[in-house]
Amino acid sequence: MDDSRSLLLDTAGRLFAELRETPDDADTAWRRVAELGLPLALVDEAHGGFDLPVADALAVVRLAGQYALAAPLGEALLANRLLAEAGADIAAGRPTLAVADPHSPLTLNREGDRWRVHGRLPAAPWVEHAEVVVTIARHDRQNRLLLLDPDSLAATPGTNLADQPRTDLTLDLDLDNHRVRELPETLGAEWLFESGALLRCQEIAGALATVLDMTVQYAGERVQFGKPIARQQAIQQQLAVLATQAAIAAGAADMAVDAFHDPRRHALIAAAKARCGEAAGQALAIAHQVHGAIGMTREYRLNLYSRRLWSWRDEFGSERYWQARLGEQVLARGADGLWPFITELGSSTEGARQ
Amino acid sequence: MIDLSFPTPPESQQAESFREQVRDFLATELAGRTPLQRVESWMGFDAGFSRRLGEQGWIGLTWPKQYGGSERSALERYVLLEELLAAGAPVAAHWIADRQSGPLLLRYGTEAQKQAILPRITRGECFFCIGMSEPDSGSDLAAARTYAEPVDDGFIVNGTKLWTTYGHKAHYMVLFCRTSRDHEDRHGGTSQLLIDLTLPGITIRPIHDLSGAHHFNEVVFENVQVPRDALIGEMGDGWNQVLSELAFERSGPDRFLSTLWVLIELIRTLQGRDDDQSRIAVGRIAAHLMSLRRLSRSVAGMLQRGENPTLQAAIVKDLGALLEQEIPDIARQLVDTGRADAAHRDFFQVLHYAVQQVPAFSLRGGTREILRGIIARGLGLR
């Protein structure tokens, strides 16, 4: 790890550790994270950002998952990136993003000198806390970033299992030209959905690292039958399996991060999100088994992680969704195309890792 | 935090162009080989194939040229191994020598041993078997009882090795044995010997596996006189040496590709079916393969840099065995195996072969329980 990356992660880690003491205070978390400039981590220098390598910027998102950060840093990073790509002002405070279901994209039409957008954005994260909500639609073979004002939207508020705000938005509104900006061809609605899945992979990997730590520590402290339960082989074997799931989730998330600029990112992120989601379920089952009844309480910290993980594995495409998308590609290549498919995806294309 | 990190796997254009070269070679070499032959994976034995691979310079690929090697990178070797396995090449003859016995000799062997043995391995003329397990020593390797009594001009060996894969076709065994009568010193009293299997007093008896095939053997040593220069490395250092040998054994693509041909024939069988169940199941396996392959390649990079990835290797092998074992089960969920369809004969043949092999995948090279014990130790639990 080079110096700038470790400096960034050290600084962010110290802040996240401090904010861990108030896990429900999203406003404070938002403010402190913004003060450090972290929401700009994926933005280039010309737009006020840091010009960090993508892998470094996204490492902060994994760290946020590891510390169960109360603020949606990942969403803000990605939203700011899109604002910069579209040549719009970076949101000083709180941008967030929303995605349409891949099967029912938004419709965007030109009406007079304005735009008209129609469709649904289900479970949009942190809308009520945001100054701007960005999403992507396509019109006349051109991707466009929509800058939505949260106050103007028909919204049904809700939360995910982890009490993180998730709002169903129904769009049927006119937009001024400055709220509809051109995006490059590669940055379509599908790109946004994939990138959301990538954020969740990072958060899952981070949270599982903490779940492993907590569970190993607890097993070392909890005494039954006269010794710590960590001394029981049955528990050791279970903790080993938990570790393998945390490790494969981290590896899969790394694969997704490396795919950020890769033209074949769809298949790589599909594999990563499917694998991370599965790892989350398997790891949590063991973490709860080892913790026993205390892990089922609201008071004990494990639930901060387990409820997030159970939510994140569903968001931006569940295992079933991504497995089907990946399986479709594998089956299309046929039996003799399987191995070439796997190996092609395993080697990066020119420039894919910048 | 517990550090389970797997560094970014190394990459090179050179390795990728080598991949094409290997594929071209195998396409010609393996033409006409049936799926049933290919699913044997690294248990398929063909001395002629190994010789032709040796002629390419592809055995001992990373070894120094002075010992017949090609001095290519660990990454290129990884590419070669996975292409051999994915193509279902019959690699068993040279596999153990290339994977662990040769590297062991390179690291600990005497100059004379290296010069005498390594070039022959690289030519595909000299095959090895592993002399670890015994009737009363499986997972508990340190319980080995085979005793090499030090005498003036060498050793007198007595004992029995078991589950010796292709012992009946190998030229040499790396024997893990006791060289001290002090049984209190479970680790310190052990050494490794290079055993010429033609020596008088060695009897190799077949053990047929449950499918009826003959891979396993029992190798009995009765007063076998072994010369002093057969000692590999240091006297009494056998335990440390054998552990380093195991790191080579546990993280490669041979630990998750054993049933790749079941998946390949499954996909062939599913062609034309347009259903979510197939897509989801195949996509899930692909997601596992892609993720695991990344970890395995990461370990290859760590080995290349001379690091000791014991923990990471155990993680790869544990996850890999689960995947290899799960593939036939998943295939059975997708295809009604109660109604064998002649049109899918290859699929049923590879499936039936695999069903009989998969229990071994979480036994060979370290049982699931042993690997998880290693991981637990990495977590600081033991």
XYZ file of C-alpha atoms in Angstrom:
736
model
C 0.000 0.000 0.000
C 1.497 3.342 -0.901
C 1.656 6.363 1.361
C -1.227 8.437 0.020
C -3.556 5.467 0.207
C -2.594 4.582 3.751
C -2.830 8.230 4.803
C -6.327 8.434 3.368
C -7.424 5.192 5.000
C -5.856 6.122 8.337
C -7.584 9.491 8.374
C -10.935 8.082 7.319
C -10.579 5.166 9.723
C -9.972 7.468 12.682
C -13.073 9.488 11.854
C -15.241 6.415 11.291
C -14.051 4.935 14.585
C -15.060 8.113 16.380
C -18.463 8.188 14.648
C -19.025 4.565 15.605
C -20.013 5.773 19.055
C -23.181 7.358 17.625
C -24.336 4.857 15.026
C -27.770 6.421 14.584
C -26.635 10.010 14.079
C -26.570 10.239 10.304
C -26.527 14.042 10.264
C -23.340 14.308 12.254
C -21.755 11.545 10.193
C -22.687 13.324 6.937
C -21.262 16.590 8.162
C -17.989 15.181 9.459
C -17.418 13.041 6.386
C -18.060 16.037 4.138
C -15.676 18.188 6.178
C -12.918 15.748 5.335
C -13.898 15.962 1.676
C -14.456 12.219 1.436
C -17.534 12.496 -0.841
C -15.160 13.911 -3.479
C -12.852 10.921 -3.440
C -13.986 9.666 -6.853
C -13.839 13.095 -8.498
C -10.880 14.382 -10.500
C -8.883 17.425 -9.540
C -10.407 19.669 -12.207
C -13.756 19.313 -10.480
C -12.457 19.889 -6.983
C -11.673 16.281 -6.170
C -8.466 14.475 -5.292
C -7.637 12.534 -8.447
C -7.298 9.375 -6.388
C -6.960 6.002 -8.049
C -10.417 4.389 -8.143
C -9.230 1.526 -5.962
C -8.171 3.962 -3.225
C -11.395 5.935 -3.327
C -13.450 2.770 -3.157
C -11.311 1.424 -0.323
C -12.894 4.176 1.781
C -16.302 2.666 1.038
C -15.144 -0.722 2.321
C -13.872 1.015 5.428
C -17.276 2.661 5.882
C -18.840 -0.808 5.771
C -16.300 -2.041 8.273
C -17.218 0.687 10.762
C -20.959 0.688 9.988
C -20.776 4.367 9.081
C -24.150 6.055 9.527
C -23.843 8.191 6.370
C -24.197 6.925 2.762
C -20.669 7.731 1.677
C -20.689 5.329 -1.260
C -23.788 6.851 -2.793
C -22.326 10.337 -2.385
C -19.025 9.334 -4.007
C -20.751 7.917 -7.018
C -23.255 10.776 -7.330
C -20.450 13.337 -7.283
C -18.527 11.365 -9.855
C -21.537 11.502 -12.175
C -22.089 15.213 -11.564
C -18.462 15.805 -12.531
C -18.739 13.587 -15.610
C -21.807 15.568 -16.685
C -20.041 18.888 -16.136
C -22.427 19.913 -13.378
C -21.484 21.511 -10.070
C -20.396 19.060 -7.433
C -22.924 18.967 -4.626
C -21.273 20.643 -1.695
C -23.174 18.675 0.881
C -25.310 15.707 0.263
C -25.851 14.157 -3.120
C -27.414 10.735 -3.483
C -28.383 8.500 -6.354
C -31.372 6.463 -7.412
C -31.735 3.684 -9.937
C -34.660 2.333 -11.888
C -35.291 -1.381 -11.966
C -33.171 -2.643 -14.902
C -36.318 -4.194 -16.381
C -38.289 -0.922 -16.363
C -36.030 2.019 -17.174
C -37.153 5.610 -16.949
C -38.602 7.241 -20.052
C -37.206 10.628 -20.940
C -38.748 12.781 -23.646
C -38.290 16.234 -25.073
C -41.416 18.386 -24.703
C -41.054 21.892 -26.087
C -37.981 23.437 -24.557
C -38.137 21.225 -21.485
C -37.764 17.581 -20.598
C -40.376 15.170 -19.335
C -39.384 12.139 -17.272
C -41.608 9.280 -16.304
C -41.064 6.111 -14.291
C -40.224 4.676 -10.900
C -37.103 4.726 -8.777
C -37.692 2.115 -6.081
C -35.905 2.143 -2.713
C -33.823 5.219 -3.453
C -31.300 5.659 -0.629
C -31.245 8.662 1.696
C -33.479 10.903 -0.435
C -34.841 12.874 2.516
C -31.322 13.727 3.656
C -30.066 14.740 0.227
C -29.804 18.054 -1.591
C -29.847 16.437 -4.982
C -30.779 13.003 -6.298
C -29.049 11.905 -9.494
C -30.186 9.176 -11.825
C -29.534 8.208 -15.436
C -31.999 7.976 -18.318
C -31.587 7.636 -22.070
C -33.114 9.709 -24.822
C -32.392 9.579 -28.529
C -29.350 7.323 -28.061
C -27.824 9.672 -25.521
C -27.291 8.953 -21.828
C -28.381 11.793 -19.616
C -27.871 12.539 -15.979
C -31.022 13.814 -14.261
C -30.555 16.160 -11.316
C -33.676 15.782 -9.236
C -34.743 18.080 -6.431
C -35.821 15.802 -3.564
C -38.555 18.242 -2.495
C -40.240 18.075 -5.882
C -40.659 14.313 -5.966
C -43.654 12.105 -5.182
C -42.116 9.987 -2.479
C -43.128 7.076 -0.300
C -40.565 6.953 2.489
C -39.417 3.705 3.969
C -36.336 1.947 5.266
C -34.412 -1.229 4.627
C -33.962 -3.866 7.339
C -31.153 -1.803 8.812
C -33.312 1.332 9.215
C -31.433 3.056 6.415
C -33.784 5.374 4.514
C -35.066 3.873 1.264
C -37.710 5.847 -0.563
C -39.872 4.814 -3.505
C -39.954 7.674 -5.990
C -42.549 8.005 -8.692
C -41.447 10.380 -11.415
C -43.878 12.146 -13.677
C -42.446 15.596 -14.010
C -40.990 18.301 -16.169
C -37.337 19.205 -15.881
C -35.496 22.336 -16.948
C -32.565 21.902 -19.303
C -29.957 22.497 -16.635
C -31.259 19.456 -14.789
C -30.747 17.122 -17.749
C -27.081 16.785 -18.690
C -25.307 14.723 -21.286
C -23.209 11.787 -20.151
C -20.622 9.747 -22.064
C -21.848 6.684 -23.921
C -20.368 4.273 -21.370
C -22.278 5.822 -18.463
C -25.811 4.519 -18.866
C -28.455 3.392 -16.420
C -26.949 -0.084 -16.457
C -23.575 1.399 -15.472
C -25.196 3.069 -12.498
C -26.921 -0.118 -11.375
C -23.638 -2.045 -11.673
C -21.783 0.654 -9.785
C -24.369 0.515 -7.022
C -23.776 -3.227 -6.815
C -20.048 -2.538 -6.629
C -20.586 -0.186 -3.671
C -22.555 -2.877 -1.881
C -19.796 -5.427 -2.559
C -17.305 -3.124 -0.876
C -19.605 -2.505 2.066
C -20.332 -6.211 2.464
C -16.609 -7.031 2.397
C -15.936 -4.384 5.028
C -18.802 -5.427 7.271
C -17.845 -9.106 7.070
C -14.315 -8.271 8.200
C -15.822 -6.729 11.329
C -18.282 -9.581 11.827
C -15.363 -12.014 11.730
C -13.389 -9.924 14.221
C -16.318 -9.540 16.598
C -17.171 -13.211 16.466
C -13.618 -14.423 17.037
C -13.272 -11.994 19.921
C -16.564 -13.021 21.477
C -15.704 -16.709 21.237
C -12.472 -15.978 23.061
C -14.303 -14.260 25.900
C -17.410 -16.370 26.337
C -16.756 -19.126 28.863
C -18.888 -22.279 28.952
C -18.003 -25.666 30.402
C -15.096 -23.993 32.148
C -13.272 -22.639 29.105
C -13.698 -20.101 26.324
C -15.914 -21.555 23.609
C -13.147 -20.672 21.107
C -11.265 -23.637 22.556
C -13.937 -26.041 21.337
C -13.059 -27.627 18.022
C -16.662 -27.415 16.882
C -16.545 -23.635 17.288
C -13.087 -23.341 15.736
C -14.264 -25.157 12.617
C -17.243 -22.843 12.317
C -15.088 -19.752 12.739
C -12.760 -21.061 10.037
C -15.705 -21.286 7.640
C -16.732 -17.761 8.599
C -13.197 -16.639 7.753
C -13.328 -18.302 4.331
C -16.552 -16.448 3.562
C -15.089 -13.126 4.682
C -12.022 -13.810 2.542
C -13.904 -14.748 -0.609
C -16.186 -11.712 -0.223
C -13.129 -9.471 0.015
C -11.607 -11.128 -3.058
C -14.843 -10.843 -5.017
C -15.182 -7.180 -4.045
C -11.579 -6.578 -5.173
C -12.530 -8.107 -8.507
C -15.446 -5.667 -8.802
C -13.250 -2.693 -7.898
C -10.693 -3.643 -10.546
C -13.570 -3.779 -13.037
C -14.647 -0.169 -12.478
C -13.276 1.031 -15.841
C -13.415 -2.346 -17.532
C -15.703 -2.596 -20.562
C -16.593 -6.115 -19.378
C -17.559 -4.868 -15.935
C -21.064 -6.280 -16.181
C -19.985 -9.918 -15.837
C -17.290 -9.167 -13.263
C -19.570 -7.146 -11.021
C -22.329 -9.737 -11.506
C -20.011 -12.451 -10.202
C -18.796 -10.262 -7.366
C -22.219 -9.182 -6.126
C -23.610 -12.708 -6.373
C -20.645 -14.095 -4.437
C -20.585 -11.322 -1.826
C -24.309 -11.721 -1.210
C -23.957 -15.432 -0.704
C -20.970 -14.960 1.592
C -22.945 -12.475 3.693
C -25.710 -14.979 4.330
C -23.390 -17.856 5.142
C -21.103 -15.797 7.347
C -23.948 -14.278 9.332
C -25.517 -17.645 10.025
C -22.260 -18.686 11.718
C -21.714 -15.361 13.465
C -25.137 -15.597 15.063
C -24.722 -19.266 15.936
C -21.452 -18.542 17.728
C -22.822 -15.479 19.511
C -25.867 -17.277 20.822
C -28.708 -15.279 22.316
C -26.733 -12.080 22.877
C -26.359 -11.681 19.118
C -30.146 -11.559 18.806
C -30.421 -8.423 20.920
C -30.774 -4.892 19.692
C -28.300 -3.733 22.288
C -25.373 -5.827 21.095
C -23.514 -4.428 18.083
C -23.706 -7.461 15.842
C -27.182 -6.455 14.666
C -25.794 -3.203 13.254
C -23.869 -5.383 10.858
C -26.234 -8.268 10.324
C -29.197 -6.065 9.420
C -27.052 -4.051 7.015
C -25.638 -7.176 5.429
C -29.048 -8.757 5.022
C -30.179 -5.541 3.307
C -27.111 -4.949 1.166
C -27.151 -8.414 -0.330
C -30.603 -7.613 -1.760
C -29.900 -4.076 -2.932
C -28.689 -3.351 -6.484
C -29.465 -6.904 -7.479
C -29.749 -9.974 -5.262
C -27.769 -13.163 -5.748
C -30.572 -14.570 -7.842
C -30.641 -11.516 -10.094
C -26.900 -11.418 -10.804
C -26.526 -15.190 -11.040
C -29.196 -15.208 -13.743
C -27.504 -12.374 -15.633
C -24.125 -14.074 -15.450
C -25.567 -17.494 -16.229
C -27.213 -16.070 -19.313
C -23.821 -14.959 -20.614
C -22.143 -18.258 -19.775
C -24.863 -20.309 -21.456
C -24.726 -18.047 -24.504
C -21.022 -18.823 -24.912
C -21.801 -22.545 -24.847
C -19.939 -25.477 -23.318
C -16.691 -24.894 -25.181
C -16.796 -21.179 -24.465
C -16.923 -21.578 -20.681
C -13.209 -21.671 -19.979
C -12.265 -18.896 -22.428
C -15.022 -16.790 -20.826
C -13.571 -17.302 -17.336
C -9.969 -16.627 -18.351
C -10.736 -13.584 -20.520
C -12.502 -11.969 -17.586
C -9.612 -12.784 -15.290
C -7.096 -10.723 -17.224
C -7.493 -6.991 -17.307
C -7.751 -5.005 -20.499
C -5.489 -2.107 -21.279
C -6.074 0.691 -18.832
C -8.821 -1.080 -16.919
C -7.034 -0.571 -13.631
C -6.383 3.148 -13.642
C -8.261 -6.598 12.427
C -7.561 -10.162 11.374
C -5.585 -9.965 8.156
C -6.959 -12.341 5.541
C -5.944 -10.169 2.646
C -5.165 -11.635 -0.729
C -2.983 -9.193 -2.698
C -3.955 -8.281 -6.252
C -2.907 -11.177 -8.481
C 0.029 -10.442 -10.748
C -0.612 -10.164 -14.469
C 1.449 -10.108 -17.577
C 0.841 -9.954 -21.288
C 3.567 -12.531 -21.623
C 1.583 -15.019 -19.572
C -1.519 -14.386 -21.639
C 0.290 -14.961 -24.910
C 1.780 -18.117 -23.413
C -1.799 -19.196 -22.723
C -2.511 -19.127 -26.452
C 0.572 -21.194 -27.130
C -0.523 -23.807 -24.573
C -4.028 -23.903 -26.003
C -2.732 -24.481 -29.507
C -0.518 -27.308 -28.327
C -3.326 -28.958 -26.372
C -5.856 -28.597 -29.162
C -3.667 -30.807 -31.345
C -2.369 -33.058 -28.621
C -5.754 -33.856 -27.076
C -7.874 -34.036 -30.213
C -10.229 -36.962 -29.956
C -9.953 -37.296 -26.202
C -13.427 -37.975 -24.828
C -15.096 -36.006 -22.028
C -14.858 -39.107 -19.837
C -11.085 -39.114 -20.298
C -10.897 -35.386 -19.680
C -12.846 -35.441 -16.407
C -10.075 -37.607 -14.923
C -8.325 -34.260 -14.557
C -4.958 -34.624 -12.861
C -5.555 -38.332 -12.192
C -5.179 -39.197 -15.886
C -1.806 -40.939 -16.482
C -0.063 -40.883 -19.852
C 3.734 -41.072 -19.839
C 3.870 -40.234 -23.546
C 1.954 -37.023 -23.009
C 4.259 -36.040 -20.155
C 7.310 -36.637 -22.397
C 5.837 -34.448 -25.115
C 5.092 -31.770 -22.559
C 8.700 -32.062 -21.387
C 9.901 -31.585 -24.961
C 8.089 -28.253 -24.957
C 10.041 -27.267 -21.853
C 6.802 -27.180 -19.881
C 7.703 -29.371 -16.931
C 9.659 -27.529 -14.273
C 8.726 -24.375 -16.126
C 10.055 -22.039 -13.433
C 13.163 -24.019 -12.520
C 16.720 -22.874 -13.283
C 17.977 -23.738 -16.743
C 20.992 -25.535 -15.303
C 18.585 -28.206 -14.040
C 16.565 -28.434 -17.224
C 14.033 -25.773 -16.295
C 12.847 -22.889 -18.438
C 13.202 -20.070 -15.867
C 9.781 -18.714 -16.626
C 7.538 -16.932 -14.122
C 5.245 -18.488 -11.539
C 2.431 -16.718 -13.321
C 3.200 -18.493 -16.574
C 3.292 -21.731 -14.667
C -0.117 -20.960 -13.208
C -1.462 -20.357 -16.704
C 0.047 -23.637 -17.910
C -1.452 -25.625 -15.029
C -4.929 -24.227 -15.369
C -4.920 -24.709 -19.141
C -3.817 -28.326 -18.723
C -6.555 -28.938 -16.177
C -9.255 -27.065 -18.071
C -8.467 -29.069 -21.193
C -8.539 -32.333 -19.251
C -4.950 -33.239 -20.175
C -3.546 -36.486 -18.693
C -0.940 -34.908 -16.440
C -0.745 -37.409 -13.570
C 2.593 -38.931 -14.584
C 4.630 -35.794 -13.975
C 2.186 -33.837 -11.790
C 3.583 -34.620 -8.342
C 7.209 -34.214 -9.419
C 6.421 -30.886 -11.034
C 4.184 -29.606 -8.253
C 6.035 -30.574 -5.097
C 8.886 -33.109 -5.290
C 10.956 -31.073 -7.752
C 10.475 -27.785 -5.883
C 11.374 -29.612 -2.652
C 14.623 -30.905 -4.170
C 15.386 -27.481 -5.599
C 15.071 -25.978 -2.168
C 16.599 -28.637 0.063
C 18.286 -31.191 -2.199
C 22.032 -31.703 -2.561
C 23.727 -30.550 -5.726
C 24.163 -34.173 -6.775
C 20.457 -34.894 -6.250
C 19.449 -31.842 -8.237
C 21.728 -32.719 -11.119
C 20.733 -36.348 -11.161
C 16.968 -35.938 -10.879
C 15.670 -32.546 -11.947
C 16.654 -32.666 -15.647
C 14.975 -36.067 -15.949
C 11.802 -34.683 -14.374
C 11.744 -31.807 -16.827
C 12.094 -34.222 -19.748
C 9.025 -36.108 -18.519
C 11.086 -39.218 -17.862
C 11.078 -39.347 -14.092
C 7.904 -39.603 -12.043
C 7.387 -39.187 -8.311
C 4.968 -40.331 -5.645
C 4.349 -38.934 -2.183
C 5.463 -40.926 0.859
C 3.498 -39.310 3.651
C 0.404 -41.263 4.757
C 0.683 -44.562 6.635
C -1.841 -47.055 7.997
C -1.892 -45.250 11.366
C -0.876 -41.819 10.169
C -3.212 -39.815 7.960
C -4.119 -36.338 9.100
C -1.736 -36.823 12.016
C 1.296 -36.870 9.795
C 3.721 -36.589 12.707
C 2.543 -40.020 13.892
C 4.433 -41.632 10.977
C 6.237 -44.779 12.118
C 8.276 -45.735 9.081
C 11.772 -45.826 10.475
C 14.992 -45.179 8.613
C 17.652 -46.439 10.968
C 20.892 -44.512 10.460
C 23.769 -46.913 9.820
C 27.334 -46.359 8.665
C 26.709 -46.181 4.955
C 23.163 -44.877 5.014
C 19.821 -46.062 6.340
C 17.866 -49.270 6.790
C 14.198 -48.516 6.144
C 11.246 -50.457 7.545
C 7.597 -49.487 7.434
C 4.532 -49.042 5.259
C 3.243 -46.088 3.255
C -0.382 -46.001 2.170
C -2.623 -44.277 -0.391
C 0.437 -43.770 -2.547
C -1.052 -42.394 -5.745
C 0.616 -43.861 -8.849
C 3.326 -45.427 -6.683
C 3.220 -48.364 -9.101
C 4.281 -46.132 -11.984
C 6.633 -43.764 -10.187
C 10.419 -43.956 -10.242
C 10.989 -42.197 -6.946
C 9.267 -41.453 -3.691
C 9.966 -38.610 -1.299
C 9.744 -40.567 1.916
C 8.760 -38.844 5.134
C 10.046 -41.016 7.982
C 11.527 -41.162 11.421
C 15.282 -41.139 11.747
C 15.301 -41.141 15.521
C 13.948 -43.645 18.017
C 12.995 -40.802 20.330
C 9.219 -40.836 19.887
C 8.759 -37.993 22.334
C 10.246 -35.683 19.727
C 7.372 -35.990 17.248
C 8.659 -33.374 14.832
C 12.412 -33.235 15.394
C 12.999 -36.946 14.867
C 11.848 -36.919 11.238
C 13.630 -36.616 7.909
C 12.923 -36.929 4.196
C 14.667 -39.451 1.942
C 14.808 -39.716 -1.803
C 13.850 -43.326 -2.468
C 14.622 -45.171 -5.691
C 11.599 -47.464 -5.908
C 13.606 -50.218 -7.633
C 15.611 -50.898 -4.473
C 15.391 -54.458 -3.106
C 12.932 -54.890 -0.236
C 10.264 -52.507 -1.578
C 6.903 -54.100 -2.384
C 4.176 -52.080 -4.094
C 0.660 -53.501 -3.856
C -2.423 -52.082 -5.573
C -5.426 -50.728 -3.704
C -8.411 -50.358 -5.954
C -10.610 -47.364 -5.282
C -14.383 -47.631 -4.936
C -14.852 -47.178 -8.675
C -12.491 -50.097 -9.309
C -9.671 -47.929 -10.621
C -6.067 -48.441 -9.538
C -4.427 -45.204 -8.430
C -3.679 -46.010 -4.808
C -0.996 -48.324 -3.535
C 0.471 -49.699 -0.390
C 4.265 -49.445 -0.391
C 6.025 -51.746 2.059
C 9.677 -51.292 3.067
C 11.440 -54.373 4.479
C 15.061 -53.797 5.483
C 15.604 -51.573 2.492
C 19.193 -50.340 2.318
C 19.235 -46.725 1.336
C 22.511 -44.868 0.689
C 23.465 -41.917 2.846
C 23.221 -39.477 -0.063
C 19.476 -40.144 -0.296
C 18.904 -37.727 2.593
C 17.040 -34.614 1.442
C 17.976 -31.503 3.365
C 18.951 -31.823 6.993
C 18.699 -34.836 9.227
C 15.845 -34.193 11.674
C 14.398 -31.328 9.643
C 11.753 -33.457 7.916
C 8.795 -31.825 9.584
C 9.651 -28.277 8.493
C 10.490 -29.468 5.003
C 7.258 -31.388 4.592
C 5.235 -28.367 5.691
C 6.822 -26.240 2.996
C 6.009 -28.990 0.498
C 2.349 -28.794 1.512
C 2.093 -25.079 0.714
C 2.875 -25.951 -2.920
C 0.190 -28.600 -2.768
C -2.746 -26.611 -1.519
C -3.548 -23.491 -3.462
C -3.306 -24.287 -7.144
C -6.010 -24.629 -9.766
C -5.953 -28.399 -9.162
C -7.904 -27.555 -5.998
C -11.014 -26.213 -7.682
C -11.073 -27.406 -11.295
C -11.439 -31.167 -10.722
C -15.065 -31.236 -11.880
C -14.836 -28.502 -14.504
C -15.700 -31.080 -17.147
C -18.943 -31.887 -15.376
C -19.852 -28.225 -15.684
C -18.792 -28.123 -19.336
C -20.914 -31.134 -20.250
C -23.766 -29.784 -18.123
C -23.740 -26.564 -20.141
C -23.781 -28.609 -23.344
C -26.789 -30.510 -22.046
C -28.606 -27.300 -21.118
C -28.247 -25.750 -24.574
C -31.617 -24.789 -25.960
C -33.262 -24.735 -22.575
C -34.447 -21.257 -21.773
C -35.181 -21.267 -18.077
C -34.205 -19.255 -15.029
C -33.256 -22.315 -13.019
C -30.437 -23.133 -15.459
C -29.251 -19.555 -15.702
C -29.203 -19.062 -11.938
C -27.433 -22.330 -11.194
C -24.800 -21.912 -13.914
C -24.328 -18.252 -13.028
C -23.788 -19.146 -9.410
C -21.068 -21.670 -10.229
C -19.411 -19.165 -12.574
C -19.445 -16.527 -9.827
C -17.773 -18.979 -7.464
C -15.173 -20.003 -10.039
C -14.282 -16.440 -10.965
C -13.917 -15.324 -7.357
C -11.963 -18.364 -6.262
C -9.661 -18.218 -9.261
C -8.756 -14.695 -8.260
C -7.754 -15.844 -4.761
C -5.810 -18.785 -6.145
C -3.877 -16.526 -8.530
C -3.199 -14.183 -5.667
C -1.568 -17.060 -3.763
C 0.515 -17.857 -6.857
C 1.800 -14.291 -6.691
C 2.643 -14.674 -3.005
C 4.552 -17.898 -3.691
C 6.411 -16.141 -6.499
C 7.510 -13.438 -4.082
C 8.774 -16.049 -1.668
C 6.096 -15.405 0.935
C 4.555 -18.156 3.035
C 0.796 -18.143 2.359
C -0.119 -21.165 4.481
C -3.340 -19.568 5.715
C -4.406 -18.274 2.307
C -3.637 -21.619 0.680
C -5.825 -23.414 3.228
C -8.678 -20.986 2.506
C -8.409 -21.596 -1.239
C -8.329 -25.352 -0.851
C -11.280 -25.450 1.564
C -13.451 -23.283 -0.680
C -12.186 -25.092 -3.767
C -13.114 -28.548 -2.504
C -16.613 -27.337 -1.647
C -17.054 -26.027 -5.180
C -15.632 -29.136 -6.865
C -17.889 -31.321 -4.783
C -20.966 -29.220 -5.275
C -20.897 -29.144 -9.080
C -22.190 -32.728 -9.587
C -24.956 -32.079 -7.051
C -26.023 -28.945 -8.886
C -25.941 -30.791 -12.194
C -28.289 -33.388 -10.718
C -30.708 -30.620 -9.762
C -30.860 -29.453 -13.356
C -30.963 -32.721 -15.273
C -33.284 -35.595 -14.417
C -30.698 -38.270 -13.801
C -33.383 -40.904 -13.330
C -33.974 -40.741 -17.064
C -30.607 -41.111 -18.741
C -30.898 -39.668 -22.204
C -28.735 -41.276 -24.892
C -28.322 -37.874 -26.509
C -26.418 -36.749 -23.428
C -24.244 -39.812 -22.971
C -21.080 -37.795 -22.342
C -22.776 -35.822 -19.600
C -23.914 -38.928 -17.749
C -20.503 -40.548 -18.072
C -18.625 -37.601 -16.614
C -21.259 -37.170 -13.918
C -21.058 -40.790 -12.844
C -17.281 -40.672 -12.832
C -17.289 -37.500 -10.751
C -19.858 -38.744 -8.239
C -17.459 -41.546 -7.357
C -14.461 -39.230 -7.027
C -15.756 -36.195 -5.159
C -15.531 -37.583 -1.617
C -11.746 -37.624 -2.050
C -11.544 -33.924 -2.802
C -11.892 -32.933 0.837
C -9.511 -35.703 1.952
C -6.486 -35.515 -0.356
C -3.861 -32.892 0.289
C -5.219 -32.145 3.775
C -8.709 -32.964 4.983
C -11.359 -30.308 5.333
C -11.041 -30.520 9.124
C -7.257 -30.158 9.060
C -7.489 -27.157 6.732
C -10.061 -25.505 8.940
C -7.785 -26.176 11.892
C -5.017 -24.317 10.040
C -7.393 -21.437 9.370
C -8.457 -21.404 13.020
C -4.783 -21.190 13.966
C -4.478 -18.241 11.590
C -7.340 -16.619 13.495
C -5.370 -17.052 16.705
C -7.754 -19.665 18.109
C -5.224 -22.439 18.567
